[in-house]
Coordinates of C-alpha atoms in Angstrom, one line a residue:
G1 CA 13.5 40.8 -18.5
A2 CA 15.3 43.7 -20.2
K3 CA 17.3 43.2 -23.3
G4 CA 20.8 41.8 -22.5
H5 CA 19.8 40.8 -19.0
L6 CA 21.9 37.8 -17.9
E7 CA 20.1 35.0 -15.9
V8 CA 22.2 34.2 -12.9
P9 CA 21.5 30.9 -11.1
N10 CA 20.3 31.4 -7.6
T11 CA 21.4 28.1 -6.1
I12 CA 24.7 26.4 -5.7
E13 CA 23.5 23.5 -7.8
G14 CA 22.5 26.0 -10.5
V15 CA 26.0 27.6 -10.5
V16 CA 27.7 24.2 -10.7
G17 CA 25.3 23.2 -13.5
S18 CA 26.1 26.3 -15.5
R19 CA 29.8 25.7 -15.1
I20 CA 29.4 22.1 -16.4
D21 CA 27.3 23.4 -19.3
A22 CA 30.2 25.6 -20.3
L23 CA 32.5 22.6 -20.8
S24 CA 33.0 20.8 -24.1
P25 CA 30.7 17.8 -24.7
P26 CA 33.5 15.2 -24.2
Q27 CA 34.5 17.0 -20.9
Q28 CA 30.9 17.0 -19.8
L29 CA 30.5 13.3 -20.5
A30 CA 33.8 12.5 -18.7
L31 CA 32.5 14.3 -15.6
K32 CA 29.1 12.6 -15.8
V33 CA 30.5 9.1 -16.2
A34 CA 33.0 9.7 -13.4
S35 CA 30.1 10.8 -11.1
V36 CA 28.6 7.4 -11.5
I37 CA 31.8 5.7 -10.4
G38 CA 32.0 7.7 -7.2
R39 CA 33.6 10.6 -5.4
S40 CA 37.0 9.2 -6.4
F41 CA 37.9 7.2 -9.6
E42 CA 40.8 5.8 -11.6
L43 CA 41.4 6.8 -15.2
K44 CA 41.5 3.1 -16.3
L45 CA 38.0 2.5 -14.9
L46 CA 36.7 5.7 -16.5
A47 CA 38.2 4.7 -19.8
A48 CA 36.7 1.2 -19.6
V49 CA 33.1 2.4 -19.1
Y50 CA 33.3 5.6 -21.2
P51 CA 30.6 5.1 -23.8
V52 CA 32.3 6.9 -26.8
E53 CA 35.1 4.5 -27.6
Q54 CA 37.0 6.7 -30.1
D55 CA 37.3 9.5 -27.4
R56 CA 38.8 7.2 -24.7
E57 CA 42.4 8.0 -25.5
D58 CA 41.8 11.7 -25.0
L59 CA 40.4 11.2 -21.4
G60 CA 43.7 12.0 -19.8
R61 CA 43.8 15.3 -21.5
H62 CA 40.2 16.1 -20.6
L63 CA 40.8 15.3 -16.9
D64 CA 43.8 17.6 -16.9
S65 CA 41.6 20.3 -18.2
L66 CA 38.9 19.5 -15.6
R67 CA 41.6 19.6 -12.9
A68 CA 42.8 23.0 -14.1
R69 CA 39.3 24.4 -13.9
G70 CA 38.8 23.1 -10.3
F71 CA 36.3 20.3 -11.0
V72 CA 38.6 17.5 -9.9
D73 CA 41.8 17.0 -7.9
Q74 CA 44.5 14.4 -8.3
D75 CA 45.8 12.2 -5.6
K76 CA 47.9 9.0 -5.2
V77 CA 47.2 6.0 -3.0
G78 CA 50.3 3.8 -3.2
K79 CA 51.0 3.3 -6.9
T80 CA 47.4 4.1 -7.9
K81 CA 46.7 7.6 -9.3
L82 CA 43.2 8.8 -8.3
F83 CA 41.1 11.6 -9.4
I84 CA 38.7 13.1 -6.8
F85 CA 35.8 15.5 -7.3
H86 CA 36.8 18.8 -5.7
H87 CA 33.4 19.2 -4.2
V88 CA 30.8 16.5 -3.6
I89 CA 28.1 18.8 -5.0
T90 CA 29.9 18.7 -8.4
Q91 CA 29.6 14.9 -8.4
E92 CA 25.9 15.1 -7.4
V93 CA 25.0 17.7 -10.0
S94 CA 26.9 15.8 -12.7
Y95 CA 25.1 12.6 -11.7
K96 CA 21.7 14.2 -11.9
L97 CA 22.5 15.6 -15.4
M98 CA 22.6 12.1 -16.8
L99 CA 19.5 10.4 -18.0
F100 CA 18.2 7.6 -15.8
D101 CA 18.8 5.0 -18.5
Q102 CA 22.3 6.3 -19.2
R103 CA 23.2 6.0 -15.5
R104 CA 21.8 2.5 -15.3
V105 CA 24.0 1.3 -18.2
I106 CA 27.1 2.9 -16.7
H107 CA 26.4 1.4 -13.3
R108 CA 26.1 -2.0 -14.9
E109 CA 29.3 -1.6 -16.9
I110 CA 31.2 -0.6 -13.7
A111 CA 29.8 -3.6 -11.8
L112 CA 30.8 -6.0 -14.6
W113 CA 34.3 -4.4 -14.8
M114 CA 34.8 -4.7 -11.1
E115 CA 33.6 -8.4 -11.1
D116 CA 36.0 -9.2 -13.9
L117 CA 39.0 -7.4 -12.3
K118 CA 38.4 -8.8 -8.8
K119 CA 37.7 -12.4 -9.6
G120 CA 38.5 -14.5 -6.5
Q121 CA 39.4 -11.4 -4.4
S122 CA 36.2 -9.4 -4.4
K123 CA 35.4 -9.6 -0.7
G124 CA 36.5 -6.0 0.0
F125 CA 34.3 -4.8 -2.8
Y126 CA 31.0 -6.4 -1.9
G127 CA 29.5 -3.1 -0.8
L128 CA 30.6 -1.3 -3.9
L129 CA 29.3 -4.1 -6.2
A130 CA 26.0 -4.0 -4.3
H131 CA 25.7 -0.3 -4.8
H132 CA 26.3 -0.4 -8.6
W133 CA 24.0 -3.5 -9.2
S134 CA 21.3 -1.8 -7.1
H135 CA 21.1 0.9 -9.7
T136 CA 20.7 -1.5 -12.7
D137 CA 17.9 -3.7 -13.9
N138 CA 19.4 -6.7 -12.2
V139 CA 18.7 -5.9 -8.6
K140 CA 18.9 -9.5 -7.5
K141 CA 22.7 -9.3 -7.9
A142 CA 22.7 -6.4 -5.5
Y143 CA 20.8 -8.6 -3.0
G144 CA 23.5 -11.2 -3.2
Y145 CA 26.3 -8.8 -2.6
L146 CA 24.5 -7.0 0.2
D147 CA 24.0 -10.4 1.8
K148 CA 27.7 -11.3 1.4
A149 CA 28.8 -7.9 2.7
G150 CA 26.5 -8.2 5.7
E151 CA 27.8 -11.7 6.6
L152 CA 31.4 -10.7 6.2
A153 CA 30.9 -7.7 8.5
R154 CA 29.0 -9.9 11.0
R155 CA 31.8 -12.5 11.1
A156 CA 34.3 -9.7 11.7
G157 CA 32.3 -8.4 14.7
A158 CA 31.3 -5.2 12.8
Y159 CA 27.7 -5.6 13.8
Q160 CA 26.5 -2.0 13.0
E161 CA 28.0 -2.3 9.5
S162 CA 26.4 -5.7 9.1
A163 CA 23.0 -4.2 10.1
D164 CA 23.5 -1.4 7.6
F165 CA 24.0 -3.9 4.8
F166 CA 20.9 -6.0 5.7
S167 CA 18.8 -2.8 6.2
R168 CA 19.9 -1.7 2.7
A169 CA 18.8 -5.0 1.3
L170 CA 15.3 -4.6 2.9
E171 CA 15.0 -1.0 1.7
L172 CA 15.9 -2.1 -1.8
A173 CA 13.3 -5.0 -1.7
D174 CA 10.6 -2.6 -0.4
N175 CA 11.1 -0.1 -3.3
P176 CA 7.8 0.0 -5.1
D177 CA 9.5 0.6 -8.4
I178 CA 11.2 -2.8 -8.3
D179 CA 9.7 -5.0 -11.0
E180 CA 8.3 -8.5 -10.4
V181 CA 11.5 -10.2 -11.7
N182 CA 13.6 -8.5 -9.0
R183 CA 11.2 -9.0 -6.1
A184 CA 12.8 -10.8 -3.1
E185 CA 11.2 -14.0 -2.0
D186 CA 9.7 -14.2 1.5
A187 CA 12.4 -16.5 2.7
K188 CA 15.1 -14.0 1.6
R189 CA 13.3 -11.1 3.2
A190 CA 12.8 -13.0 6.4
G191 CA 16.5 -14.0 6.3
W192 CA 17.6 -10.3 6.3
Q193 CA 15.2 -9.5 9.1
R194 CA 16.5 -12.4 11.1
K195 CA 20.1 -11.4 10.5
L196 CA 19.2 -7.8 11.5
S197 CA 17.8 -9.3 14.7
D198 CA 21.1 -11.2 15.3
S199 CA 23.2 -8.1 14.7
F200 CA 21.2 -5.9 17.1
F201 CA 21.3 -8.7 19.7
A202 CA 25.1 -8.8 19.4
M203 CA 25.1 -5.0 20.0
G204 CA 23.0 -5.5 23.2
R205 CA 19.9 -3.8 21.6
G206 CA 17.3 -6.2 22.6
K207 CA 14.2 -4.2 21.5
E208 CA 15.4 -3.8 17.9
S209 CA 16.5 -7.5 17.9
A210 CA 13.0 -8.6 19.1
D211 CA 11.3 -6.3 16.6
Y212 CA 13.2 -7.8 13.6
A213 CA 12.8 -11.4 14.8
S214 CA 9.0 -10.7 15.0
Q215 CA 9.0 -9.2 11.6
A216 CA 10.7 -12.3 10.2
L217 CA 8.0 -14.5 11.6
A218 CA 5.3 -12.2 10.2
T219 CA 6.9 -12.2 6.8
L220 CA 6.7 -16.0 6.9
G221 CA 3.0 -15.8 7.7
R222 CA 3.3 -16.6 11.4
P223 CA 2.9 -13.3 13.3
Q224 CA 3.2 -13.4 17.1
P225 CA 0.1 -13.5 19.3
T226 CA -1.0 -10.2 20.7
N227 CA -2.5 -11.4 24.0
E228 CA -2.1 -14.1 26.7
R229 CA -4.8 -16.3 25.3
G230 CA -3.1 -16.3 21.9
W231 CA 0.2 -17.3 23.5
K232 CA -1.4 -20.2 25.4
I233 CA -3.0 -21.5 22.1
L234 CA 0.4 -21.2 20.5
L235 CA 2.0 -23.1 23.3
F236 CA -0.6 -25.8 23.1
K237 CA -0.2 -26.2 19.3
G238 CA 3.6 -26.3 19.8
A239 CA 3.2 -29.1 22.3
L240 CA 1.0 -31.1 20.0
R241 CA 3.4 -30.6 17.1
Q242 CA 6.3 -31.9 19.2
L243 CA 4.2 -34.9 20.2
F244 CA 3.5 -35.6 16.5
H245 CA 7.3 -35.5 15.8
Q246 CA 7.9 -37.9 18.6
M247 CA 5.4 -40.4 17.2
V248 CA 6.3 -40.0 13.5
P249 CA 9.9 -40.8 12.3
R250 CA 11.7 -37.7 10.9
S251 CA 12.6 -39.7 7.8
L252 CA 8.9 -39.6 6.8
V253 CA 8.7 -35.8 7.2
V254 CA 10.8 -34.5 4.3
V255 CA 10.6 -30.9 2.8
Q256 CA 11.4 -31.2 -0.9
D257 CA 10.9 -27.6 -2.0
D258 CA 14.1 -25.5 -1.5
D259 CA 12.2 -22.3 -0.9
L260 CA 10.0 -23.9 1.7
R261 CA 13.1 -25.5 3.4
Q262 CA 14.7 -22.1 3.6
Q263 CA 11.5 -20.6 5.1
C264 CA 11.5 -23.4 7.7
M265 CA 15.1 -22.7 8.6
E266 CA 14.6 -18.9 8.9
F267 CA 11.5 -19.5 10.9
S268 CA 13.4 -21.7 13.3
F269 CA 16.3 -19.3 13.7
A270 CA 14.0 -16.3 14.3
S271 CA 12.0 -18.2 16.9
R272 CA 15.1 -19.3 18.7
R273 CA 16.3 -15.7 18.9
L274 CA 12.9 -14.5 20.3
A275 CA 12.9 -17.3 22.8
E276 CA 16.4 -16.2 24.0
I277 CA 15.2 -12.6 24.3
F278 CA 12.0 -13.7 26.2
Y279 CA 14.2 -15.7 28.6
Y280 CA 16.3 -12.6 29.5
E281 CA 13.0 -10.7 29.9
H282 CA 11.6 -13.4 32.2
A283 CA 8.5 -13.7 30.0
E284 CA 8.0 -17.4 30.6
L285 CA 4.9 -18.0 28.6
Q286 CA 6.3 -16.3 25.5
M287 CA 9.7 -18.0 26.0
M288 CA 8.1 -21.5 26.1
G289 CA 5.9 -20.8 23.1
T290 CA 8.7 -19.6 20.9
S291 CA 11.0 -22.3 22.1
L292 CA 8.6 -25.0 20.8
L293 CA 8.4 -23.2 17.5
C294 CA 12.1 -23.4 16.8
L295 CA 12.4 -27.2 17.5

């Protein structure tokens, strides 16, 4: 371009990025770290996870400057003073400006801080803890919190919220970038699918409920038959299995492996849910076949 020509960003993200670039390095870092916390944040949490320890005492002043420039606003919830990103796009751009490894470290520090602060009273923070752990190298902790959050919502009758948490767990487990250490076991995946089935059943959404119960069985290596002959074979095998159980004392059939025991339990729960759905659909053959599976 001509000498002296000024490049003007042609997107909103570009404009916001240019404004952030014009800030001092400590102000930029404060904005970036805050973006990892969320749309709103407390000064004490920002200070706890801010990576440059010697600059932490100046964070209040930096936030005042950011507020004066329209990057953040200030609010109060009860006695808690909160800072809020003025526009969500400012948070998004600030977040993207951080390196992946930097973000991962900050997410981990936030999760650890919250766990330490909320010891014994973290129920209301399961979702947030799951969010932060899911962006670290310890995804299994995210699985645990998503499971807890889903169960808590289900017991409260918030079935859609419950389904959202279990869906998030499955999406996380299906991420191709997840390393082997953080892979979810089949029993755990089947458990989320079965719990999704239960949540959709409670919402009166039978098709989705049946789909997830079927997925749970497939995950455990027992996909449903696809034709009438297959269902009849399944029914026959189920009858033989029950005859075997009648003849052999249960005390002689012991499952020692914890993972296998969990798989058996999820298999039974998913089969029972399917049998119930088939009952309401008057699908007698399928209902009898799956009923025998869950015994």
